[in-house]
């Protein structure tokens, strides 16, 4: 399967489309927003840095190293977030999930809806055995989202270099 050729994923309210070079504006909106990156140890990006980051992500998709989707409301065609599967194990049985959403859309079930569809894609289409999530122990929304979707905290695992992060996993 070529990640760049994956068709859109449709949910009740959302369309998830593989990220492309036209998604610089949403990449910038997410990666420059202090609320979005509050629990991620990285500096806000400038627009030029967001252009470079978008091109980098597209290259990862083209090389089948990761797959990232832009999340938008189907009815409005409005981009509001992103979700990805990345950091695949060598045997392609495990991947890490990452996600972000503009703050205006937090606590509305949007990421839950997107996450469910990407989990289904990962397990059914990519035949993953495990999907992991690394999140800040202080990010209550992310922790609750993972727990709601049956991810299990692995208290023994550490995210090297990120002492505030906890590791969750979901097995097939």
Short mmCIF file of N, CA and C in Angstrom, two decimals:
data_model
loop_
_atom_site.label_atom_id
_atom_site.label_comp_id
_atom_site.label_asym_id
_atom_site.label_seq_id
_atom_site.Cartn_x
_atom_site.Cartn_y
_atom_site.Cartn_z
N UNK A 1 0.85 -1.19 0.00
CA UNK A 1 0.00 0.00 0.00
C UNK A 1 0.89 1.24 0.00
N UNK A 2 0.60 2.14 -0.90
CA UNK A 2 1.30 3.42 -0.94
C UNK A 2 0.49 4.43 -0.13
N UNK A 3 1.10 4.98 0.91
CA UNK A 3 0.38 5.90 1.78
C UNK A 3 -0.17 7.10 1.04
N UNK A 4 0.56 7.60 0.04
CA UNK A 4 0.10 8.79 -0.68
C UNK A 4 -1.19 8.52 -1.47
N UNK A 5 -1.49 7.25 -1.72
CA UNK A 5 -2.67 6.90 -2.51
C UNK A 5 -3.87 6.44 -1.68
N UNK A 6 -3.76 6.53 -0.35
CA UNK A 6 -4.85 6.11 0.52
C UNK A 6 -6.05 7.04 0.28
N UNK A 7 -7.23 6.47 0.04
CA UNK A 7 -8.42 7.32 -0.17
C UNK A 7 -8.84 8.02 1.11
N UNK A 8 -9.64 9.06 0.95
CA UNK A 8 -10.18 9.78 2.11
C UNK A 8 -10.94 8.83 3.01
N UNK A 9 -10.82 9.08 4.28
CA UNK A 9 -11.60 8.34 5.28
C UNK A 9 -12.77 9.24 5.67
N UNK A 10 -13.97 8.71 5.59
CA UNK A 10 -15.17 9.47 5.94
C UNK A 10 -15.73 8.96 7.26
N UNK A 11 -16.09 9.89 8.13
CA UNK A 11 -16.80 9.55 9.36
C UNK A 11 -18.14 10.28 9.31
N UNK A 12 -18.85 10.26 10.40
CA UNK A 12 -20.16 10.92 10.43
C UNK A 12 -20.05 12.40 10.06
N UNK A 13 -19.07 13.11 10.64
CA UNK A 13 -18.93 14.55 10.40
C UNK A 13 -17.67 14.95 9.65
N UNK A 14 -16.71 14.02 9.56
CA UNK A 14 -15.37 14.40 9.15
C UNK A 14 -14.91 13.70 7.88
N UNK A 15 -13.96 14.35 7.23
CA UNK A 15 -13.19 13.75 6.14
C UNK A 15 -11.73 13.83 6.54
N UNK A 16 -11.04 12.70 6.45
CA UNK A 16 -9.61 12.65 6.72
C UNK A 16 -8.92 12.39 5.39
N UNK A 17 -8.14 13.38 4.94
CA UNK A 17 -7.45 13.29 3.66
C UNK A 17 -5.95 13.29 3.91
N UNK A 18 -5.24 12.44 3.16
CA UNK A 18 -3.79 12.39 3.31
C UNK A 18 -3.22 13.79 3.10
N UNK A 19 -2.40 14.21 4.03
CA UNK A 19 -1.79 15.54 4.00
C UNK A 19 -0.98 15.74 2.72
N UNK A 20 -1.04 16.94 2.16
CA UNK A 20 -0.23 17.26 0.99
C UNK A 20 0.33 18.68 1.13
N UNK A 21 1.06 19.13 0.12
CA UNK A 21 1.73 20.44 0.21
C UNK A 21 0.75 21.61 0.28
N UNK A 22 -0.51 21.38 0.00
CA UNK A 22 -1.52 22.45 0.11
C UNK A 22 -1.99 22.65 1.56
N UNK A 23 -1.44 21.89 2.49
CA UNK A 23 -1.89 21.94 3.87
C UNK A 23 -0.98 22.76 4.78
N UNK A 24 -0.22 23.66 4.20
CA UNK A 24 0.70 24.50 4.98
C UNK A 24 -0.06 25.35 6.00
N UNK A 25 -1.18 25.90 5.62
CA UNK A 25 -1.92 26.81 6.51
C UNK A 25 -2.39 26.08 7.77
N UNK A 26 -2.92 24.86 7.63
CA UNK A 26 -3.35 24.14 8.83
C UNK A 26 -2.13 23.66 9.63
N UNK A 27 -1.06 23.28 8.96
CA UNK A 27 0.16 22.91 9.68
C UNK A 27 0.65 24.09 10.51
N UNK A 28 0.65 25.27 9.90
CA UNK A 28 1.06 26.48 10.63
C UNK A 28 0.11 26.78 11.79
N UNK A 29 -1.20 26.70 11.52
CA UNK A 29 -2.19 27.02 12.56
C UNK A 29 -2.02 26.10 13.77
N UNK A 30 -1.75 24.83 13.53
CA UNK A 30 -1.60 23.88 14.62
C UNK A 30 -0.26 24.02 15.33
N UNK A 31 0.81 24.15 14.57
CA UNK A 31 2.15 24.11 15.14
C UNK A 31 2.65 25.47 15.63
N UNK A 32 1.85 26.51 15.43
CA UNK A 32 2.21 27.82 15.98
C UNK A 32 1.29 28.21 17.13
N UNK A 33 0.28 27.42 17.39
CA UNK A 33 -0.72 27.72 18.41
C UNK A 33 -0.21 27.26 19.78
N UNK A 34 -0.03 28.21 20.69
CA UNK A 34 0.54 27.88 22.00
C UNK A 34 -0.35 26.92 22.80
N UNK A 35 -1.64 26.98 22.61
CA UNK A 35 -2.55 26.06 23.30
C UNK A 35 -2.38 24.63 22.77
N UNK A 36 -2.22 24.50 21.46
CA UNK A 36 -2.06 23.18 20.85
C UNK A 36 -0.74 22.54 21.27
N UNK A 37 0.32 23.33 21.32
CA UNK A 37 1.64 22.76 21.62
C UNK A 37 2.03 22.85 23.10
N UNK A 38 1.07 23.25 23.92
CA UNK A 38 1.34 23.46 25.35
C UNK A 38 2.01 22.25 26.01
N UNK A 39 1.60 21.04 25.64
CA UNK A 39 2.13 19.84 26.28
C UNK A 39 3.23 19.16 25.46
N UNK A 40 3.58 19.77 24.33
CA UNK A 40 4.62 19.21 23.46
C UNK A 40 5.85 20.09 23.58
N UNK A 41 6.96 19.49 23.83
CA UNK A 41 8.17 20.28 24.01
C UNK A 41 8.76 20.68 22.67
N UNK A 42 8.15 21.72 22.06
CA UNK A 42 8.68 22.30 20.84
C UNK A 42 8.23 23.75 20.75
N UNK A 43 9.02 24.51 20.05
CA UNK A 43 8.74 25.93 19.88
C UNK A 43 7.68 26.12 18.79
N UNK A 44 6.89 27.19 18.87
CA UNK A 44 5.94 27.48 17.79
C UNK A 44 6.69 27.71 16.49
N UNK A 45 6.11 27.26 15.39
CA UNK A 45 6.74 27.41 14.09
C UNK A 45 6.35 28.72 13.43
N UNK A 46 7.28 29.29 12.67
CA UNK A 46 6.96 30.40 11.78
C UNK A 46 6.28 29.82 10.54
N UNK A 47 5.73 30.68 9.71
CA UNK A 47 5.08 30.18 8.50
C UNK A 47 6.09 29.48 7.60
N UNK A 48 7.27 30.03 7.48
CA UNK A 48 8.31 29.41 6.64
C UNK A 48 8.69 28.04 7.20
N UNK A 49 8.79 27.93 8.52
CA UNK A 49 9.10 26.63 9.14
C UNK A 49 7.95 25.64 8.91
N UNK A 50 6.72 26.14 8.92
CA UNK A 50 5.55 25.28 8.67
C UNK A 50 5.58 24.78 7.22
N UNK A 51 6.01 25.62 6.29
CA UNK A 51 6.16 25.17 4.90
C UNK A 51 7.16 24.03 4.82
N UNK A 52 8.30 24.19 5.48
CA UNK A 52 9.33 23.14 5.49
C UNK A 52 8.82 21.88 6.16
N UNK A 53 8.12 22.02 7.28
CA UNK A 53 7.59 20.87 8.01
C UNK A 53 6.57 20.12 7.15
N UNK A 54 5.72 20.85 6.46
CA UNK A 54 4.73 20.22 5.59
C UNK A 54 5.42 19.42 4.49
N UNK A 55 6.44 20.00 3.87
CA UNK A 55 7.19 19.29 2.82
C UNK A 55 7.87 18.04 3.40
N UNK A 56 8.38 18.15 4.61
CA UNK A 56 9.03 17.01 5.27
C UNK A 56 8.02 15.88 5.50
N UNK A 57 6.84 16.23 5.98
CA UNK A 57 5.80 15.22 6.23
C UNK A 57 5.37 14.57 4.92
N UNK A 58 5.23 15.36 3.87
CA UNK A 58 4.85 14.81 2.56
C UNK A 58 5.91 13.82 2.07
N UNK A 59 7.17 14.13 2.29
CA UNK A 59 8.24 13.19 1.89
C UNK A 59 8.14 11.88 2.68
N UNK A 60 7.84 11.97 3.97
CA UNK A 60 7.66 10.75 4.77
C UNK A 60 6.50 9.92 4.21
N UNK A 61 5.43 10.58 3.81
CA UNK A 61 4.28 9.88 3.23
C UNK A 61 4.68 9.22 1.92
N UNK A 62 5.36 9.98 1.06
CA UNK A 62 5.79 9.44 -0.25
C UNK A 62 6.74 8.26 -0.09
N UNK A 63 7.53 8.25 0.99
CA UNK A 63 8.48 7.16 1.24
C UNK A 63 7.88 6.05 2.12
N UNK A 64 6.57 6.12 2.38
CA UNK A 64 5.88 5.14 3.22
C UNK A 64 6.48 5.01 4.61
N UNK A 65 6.99 6.11 5.13
CA UNK A 65 7.55 6.11 6.48
C UNK A 65 6.50 6.50 7.52
N UNK A 66 5.52 7.29 7.10
CA UNK A 66 4.43 7.69 7.99
C UNK A 66 3.24 8.09 7.12
N UNK A 67 2.09 8.15 7.77
CA UNK A 67 0.91 8.63 7.06
C UNK A 67 0.21 9.66 7.95
N UNK A 68 -0.05 10.81 7.38
CA UNK A 68 -0.69 11.91 8.09
C UNK A 68 -1.93 12.34 7.33
N UNK A 69 -2.96 12.60 8.08
CA UNK A 69 -4.22 13.06 7.49
C UNK A 69 -4.54 14.46 8.00
N UNK A 70 -5.14 15.25 7.15
CA UNK A 70 -5.74 16.52 7.54
C UNK A 70 -7.19 16.22 7.91
N UNK A 71 -7.61 16.73 9.05
CA UNK A 71 -8.99 16.53 9.51
C UNK A 71 -9.80 17.75 9.12
N UNK A 72 -10.93 17.51 8.47
CA UNK A 72 -11.81 18.64 8.13
C UNK A 72 -13.26 18.21 8.30
N UNK A 73 -14.10 19.22 8.53
CA UNK A 73 -15.54 18.97 8.53
C UNK A 73 -15.95 18.74 7.09
N UNK A 74 -16.63 17.66 6.83
CA UNK A 74 -17.04 17.35 5.47
C UNK A 74 -17.96 18.43 4.90
N UNK A 75 -18.96 18.83 5.66
CA UNK A 75 -19.95 19.79 5.18
C UNK A 75 -19.35 21.16 4.89
N UNK A 76 -18.37 21.57 5.69
CA UNK A 76 -17.82 22.91 5.56
C UNK A 76 -16.51 22.96 4.79
N UNK A 77 -15.90 21.80 4.57
CA UNK A 77 -14.58 21.74 3.93
C UNK A 77 -13.58 22.62 4.67
N UNK A 78 -13.67 22.60 6.01
CA UNK A 78 -12.82 23.44 6.86
C UNK A 78 -11.82 22.56 7.60
N UNK A 79 -10.52 22.82 7.38
CA UNK A 79 -9.46 22.05 8.02
C UNK A 79 -9.33 22.48 9.48
N UNK A 80 -9.33 21.48 10.38
CA UNK A 80 -9.34 21.80 11.81
C UNK A 80 -8.29 21.04 12.62
N UNK A 81 -7.62 20.08 12.02
CA UNK A 81 -6.65 19.32 12.77
C UNK A 81 -5.89 18.34 11.90
N UNK A 82 -5.12 17.49 12.58
CA UNK A 82 -4.37 16.45 11.87
C UNK A 82 -4.23 15.23 12.77
N UNK A 83 -3.98 14.10 12.14
CA UNK A 83 -3.77 12.85 12.86
C UNK A 83 -2.83 12.01 12.02
N UNK A 84 -1.97 11.24 12.67
CA UNK A 84 -0.99 10.48 11.91
C UNK A 84 -0.67 9.14 12.57
N UNK A 85 -0.15 8.24 11.75
CA UNK A 85 0.51 7.03 12.20
C UNK A 85 1.95 7.15 11.75
N UNK A 86 2.87 7.01 12.67
CA UNK A 86 4.28 7.22 12.34
C UNK A 86 5.14 6.38 13.28
N UNK A 87 6.44 6.52 13.16
CA UNK A 87 7.38 5.80 14.02
C UNK A 87 7.09 4.31 14.00
N UNK A 88 6.95 3.77 12.78
CA UNK A 88 6.67 2.34 12.60
C UNK A 88 7.86 1.50 13.05
N UNK A 89 7.56 0.37 13.63
CA UNK A 89 8.62 -0.59 13.99
C UNK A 89 9.18 -1.19 12.70
N UNK A 90 10.36 -1.78 12.79
CA UNK A 90 11.00 -2.36 11.60
C UNK A 90 10.13 -3.41 10.95
N UNK A 91 9.41 -4.19 11.76
CA UNK A 91 8.56 -5.24 11.19
C UNK A 91 7.17 -4.72 10.78
N UNK A 92 6.94 -3.42 10.94
CA UNK A 92 5.68 -2.76 10.54
C UNK A 92 4.46 -3.31 11.30
N UNK A 93 4.68 -3.81 12.50
CA UNK A 93 3.59 -4.34 13.31
C UNK A 93 3.14 -3.34 14.38
N UNK A 94 3.96 -2.33 14.63
CA UNK A 94 3.66 -1.32 15.65
C UNK A 94 3.87 0.06 15.05
N UNK A 95 2.99 0.98 15.39
CA UNK A 95 3.13 2.38 14.98
C UNK A 95 2.68 3.27 16.13
N UNK A 96 3.11 4.50 16.07
CA UNK A 96 2.70 5.50 17.06
C UNK A 96 1.64 6.39 16.42
N UNK A 97 0.65 6.76 17.20
CA UNK A 97 -0.37 7.67 16.72
C UNK A 97 -0.12 9.05 17.32
N UNK A 98 -0.34 10.07 16.53
CA UNK A 98 -0.21 11.45 16.98
C UNK A 98 -1.40 12.25 16.45
N UNK A 99 -1.80 13.29 17.15
CA UNK A 99 -2.96 14.06 16.73
C UNK A 99 -2.91 15.45 17.34
N UNK A 100 -3.52 16.39 16.64
CA UNK A 100 -3.71 17.73 17.18
C UNK A 100 -4.93 18.36 16.55
N UNK A 101 -5.52 19.28 17.29
CA UNK A 101 -6.79 19.87 16.89
C UNK A 101 -6.81 21.33 17.34
N UNK A 102 -7.32 22.20 16.51
CA UNK A 102 -7.44 23.60 16.90
C UNK A 102 -8.29 23.71 18.17
N UNK A 103 -7.89 24.54 19.13
CA UNK A 103 -8.57 24.61 20.43
C UNK A 103 -10.08 24.87 20.36
N UNK A 104 -10.51 25.62 19.37
CA UNK A 104 -11.94 25.92 19.20
C UNK A 104 -12.78 24.65 19.10
N UNK A 105 -12.14 23.54 18.69
CA UNK A 105 -12.86 22.30 18.44
C UNK A 105 -12.62 21.23 19.51
N UNK A 106 -11.92 21.60 20.59
CA UNK A 106 -11.69 20.65 21.68
C UNK A 106 -13.01 20.32 22.38
N UNK A 107 -13.07 19.15 22.95
CA UNK A 107 -14.19 18.69 23.77
C UNK A 107 -15.53 18.65 23.03
N UNK A 108 -15.47 18.30 21.76
CA UNK A 108 -16.68 18.16 20.95
C UNK A 108 -16.78 16.77 20.32
N UNK A 109 -15.90 15.85 20.73
CA UNK A 109 -15.92 14.48 20.20
C UNK A 109 -15.28 14.33 18.84
N UNK A 110 -14.68 15.41 18.34
CA UNK A 110 -14.11 15.38 17.00
C UNK A 110 -12.90 14.45 16.93
N UNK A 111 -11.97 14.60 17.88
CA UNK A 111 -10.78 13.77 17.82
C UNK A 111 -11.12 12.32 18.11
N UNK A 112 -12.09 12.08 18.94
CA UNK A 112 -12.54 10.71 19.19
C UNK A 112 -13.03 10.07 17.89
N UNK A 113 -13.79 10.81 17.13
CA UNK A 113 -14.32 10.33 15.86
C UNK A 113 -13.18 10.04 14.87
N UNK A 114 -12.22 10.95 14.79
CA UNK A 114 -11.08 10.77 13.89
C UNK A 114 -10.20 9.61 14.36
N UNK A 115 -9.95 9.55 15.66
CA UNK A 115 -9.10 8.50 16.21
C UNK A 115 -9.67 7.11 15.93
N UNK A 116 -10.96 6.93 16.15
CA UNK A 116 -11.59 5.63 15.90
C UNK A 116 -11.36 5.19 14.45
N UNK A 117 -11.50 6.11 13.51
CA UNK A 117 -11.35 5.74 12.11
C UNK A 117 -9.90 5.41 11.76
N UNK A 118 -8.95 6.11 12.35
CA UNK A 118 -7.54 5.84 12.08
C UNK A 118 -7.10 4.54 12.76
N UNK A 119 -7.62 4.26 13.94
CA UNK A 119 -7.33 2.98 14.58
C UNK A 119 -7.83 1.83 13.71
N UNK A 120 -9.04 1.97 13.21
CA UNK A 120 -9.61 0.95 12.33
C UNK A 120 -8.73 0.78 11.08
N UNK A 121 -8.30 1.88 10.49
CA UNK A 121 -7.43 1.82 9.31
C UNK A 121 -6.11 1.12 9.66
N UNK A 122 -5.52 1.49 10.78
CA UNK A 122 -4.24 0.90 11.18
C UNK A 122 -4.32 -0.59 11.40
N UNK A 123 -5.36 -1.03 12.10
CA UNK A 123 -5.49 -2.45 12.40
C UNK A 123 -5.98 -3.25 11.18
N UNK A 124 -6.95 -2.72 10.46
CA UNK A 124 -7.55 -3.48 9.35
C UNK A 124 -6.77 -3.37 8.04
N UNK A 125 -6.32 -2.18 7.70
CA UNK A 125 -5.64 -1.99 6.41
C UNK A 125 -4.14 -2.22 6.49
N UNK A 126 -3.53 -1.73 7.56
CA UNK A 126 -2.08 -1.86 7.70
C UNK A 126 -1.69 -3.12 8.48
N UNK A 127 -2.68 -3.80 9.05
CA UNK A 127 -2.45 -5.03 9.81
C UNK A 127 -1.52 -4.84 11.00
N UNK A 128 -1.59 -3.64 11.61
CA UNK A 128 -0.80 -3.39 12.81
C UNK A 128 -1.28 -4.29 13.94
N UNK A 129 -0.36 -4.65 14.81
CA UNK A 129 -0.70 -5.43 16.00
C UNK A 129 -0.82 -4.53 17.23
N UNK A 130 -0.05 -3.41 17.22
CA UNK A 130 -0.05 -2.49 18.36
C UNK A 130 0.02 -1.05 17.85
N UNK A 131 -0.76 -0.19 18.47
CA UNK A 131 -0.66 1.25 18.22
C UNK A 131 -0.36 1.91 19.55
N UNK A 132 0.70 2.71 19.57
CA UNK A 132 1.15 3.37 20.79
C UNK A 132 0.84 4.86 20.72
N UNK A 133 0.74 5.45 21.89
CA UNK A 133 0.55 6.90 22.00
C UNK A 133 1.41 7.41 23.15
N UNK A 134 2.15 8.47 22.87
CA UNK A 134 2.98 9.13 23.87
C UNK A 134 2.34 10.49 24.13
N UNK A 135 1.96 10.77 25.36
CA UNK A 135 1.30 12.02 25.66
C UNK A 135 1.74 12.53 27.03
N UNK A 136 1.60 13.81 27.24
CA UNK A 136 1.94 14.38 28.54
C UNK A 136 0.95 13.90 29.59
N UNK A 137 1.48 13.55 30.75
CA UNK A 137 0.60 13.14 31.85
C UNK A 137 -0.29 14.30 32.30
N UNK A 138 0.07 15.52 31.92
CA UNK A 138 -0.73 16.70 32.28
C UNK A 138 -1.82 17.02 31.25
N UNK A 139 -1.79 16.36 30.11
CA UNK A 139 -2.78 16.61 29.06
C UNK A 139 -3.99 15.72 29.32
N UNK A 140 -4.87 16.21 30.19
CA UNK A 140 -6.02 15.42 30.62
C UNK A 140 -6.93 15.02 29.45
N UNK A 141 -7.08 15.91 28.47
CA UNK A 141 -7.92 15.60 27.32
C UNK A 141 -7.38 14.44 26.51
N UNK A 142 -6.08 14.43 26.29
CA UNK A 142 -5.45 13.36 25.52
C UNK A 142 -5.50 12.04 26.30
N UNK A 143 -5.19 12.09 27.59
CA UNK A 143 -5.24 10.88 28.42
C UNK A 143 -6.66 10.30 28.41
N UNK A 144 -7.66 11.15 28.58
CA UNK A 144 -9.06 10.69 28.59
C UNK A 144 -9.45 10.09 27.24
N UNK A 145 -9.00 10.71 26.15
CA UNK A 145 -9.29 10.20 24.81
C UNK A 145 -8.71 8.80 24.64
N UNK A 146 -7.48 8.62 25.05
CA UNK A 146 -6.83 7.32 24.90
C UNK A 146 -7.53 6.26 25.76
N UNK A 147 -7.83 6.61 26.99
CA UNK A 147 -8.51 5.66 27.88
C UNK A 147 -9.90 5.31 27.35
N UNK A 148 -10.61 6.28 26.80
CA UNK A 148 -11.93 6.05 26.23
C UNK A 148 -11.87 5.05 25.07
N UNK A 149 -10.72 5.01 24.39
CA UNK A 149 -10.55 4.13 23.25
C UNK A 149 -9.74 2.87 23.60
N UNK A 150 -9.74 2.54 24.89
CA UNK A 150 -9.18 1.28 25.39
C UNK A 150 -7.66 1.18 25.32
N UNK A 151 -6.97 2.30 25.20
CA UNK A 151 -5.52 2.27 25.31
C UNK A 151 -5.19 2.00 26.77
N UNK A 152 -4.09 1.29 26.99
CA UNK A 152 -3.67 0.92 28.34
C UNK A 152 -2.35 1.62 28.66
N UNK A 153 -2.32 2.23 29.82
CA UNK A 153 -1.11 2.89 30.29
C UNK A 153 -0.05 1.84 30.59
N UNK A 154 1.16 2.05 30.04
CA UNK A 154 2.29 1.18 30.35
C UNK A 154 3.20 1.97 31.28
N UNK A 155 2.94 1.86 32.58
CA UNK A 155 3.63 2.68 33.59
C UNK A 155 5.13 2.43 33.64
N UNK A 156 5.58 1.30 33.14
CA UNK A 156 7.00 0.97 33.17
C UNK A 156 7.78 1.64 32.04
N UNK A 157 7.11 1.96 30.96
CA UNK A 157 7.79 2.57 29.81
C UNK A 157 8.01 4.04 30.04
N UNK A 158 9.13 4.52 29.56
CA UNK A 158 9.48 5.93 29.63
C UNK A 158 9.71 6.46 28.23
N UNK A 159 9.39 7.73 28.02
CA UNK A 159 9.67 8.41 26.77
C UNK A 159 10.97 9.18 26.99
N UNK A 160 12.07 8.59 26.55
CA UNK A 160 13.39 9.16 26.79
C UNK A 160 13.46 10.62 26.37
N UNK A 161 13.94 11.45 27.28
CA UNK A 161 14.07 12.87 27.01
C UNK A 161 12.81 13.68 27.28
N UNK A 162 11.71 13.00 27.57
CA UNK A 162 10.44 13.68 27.82
C UNK A 162 9.83 13.13 29.12
N UNK A 163 10.35 13.58 30.26
CA UNK A 163 9.95 13.00 31.55
C UNK A 163 8.48 13.18 31.91
N UNK A 164 7.79 14.15 31.31
CA UNK A 164 6.37 14.35 31.60
C UNK A 164 5.46 13.47 30.77
N UNK A 165 6.03 12.75 29.80
CA UNK A 165 5.20 11.90 28.94
C UNK A 165 4.95 10.54 29.56
N UNK A 166 3.78 10.01 29.24
CA UNK A 166 3.41 8.64 29.58
C UNK A 166 3.12 7.90 28.29
N UNK A 167 3.24 6.58 28.34
CA UNK A 167 3.08 5.76 27.14
C UNK A 167 1.86 4.86 27.29
N UNK A 168 1.01 4.92 26.29
CA UNK A 168 -0.18 4.08 26.22
C UNK A 168 -0.05 3.16 25.01
N UNK A 169 -0.71 2.01 25.06
CA UNK A 169 -0.72 1.15 23.88
C UNK A 169 -2.08 0.47 23.75
N UNK A 170 -2.39 0.15 22.52
CA UNK A 170 -3.61 -0.57 22.18
C UNK A 170 -3.20 -1.73 21.30
N UNK A 171 -3.54 -2.93 21.74
CA UNK A 171 -3.17 -4.13 20.98
C UNK A 171 -4.39 -4.68 20.25
N UNK A 172 -4.13 -5.23 19.10
CA UNK A 172 -5.17 -5.82 18.26
C UNK A 172 -5.81 -6.98 18.96
#
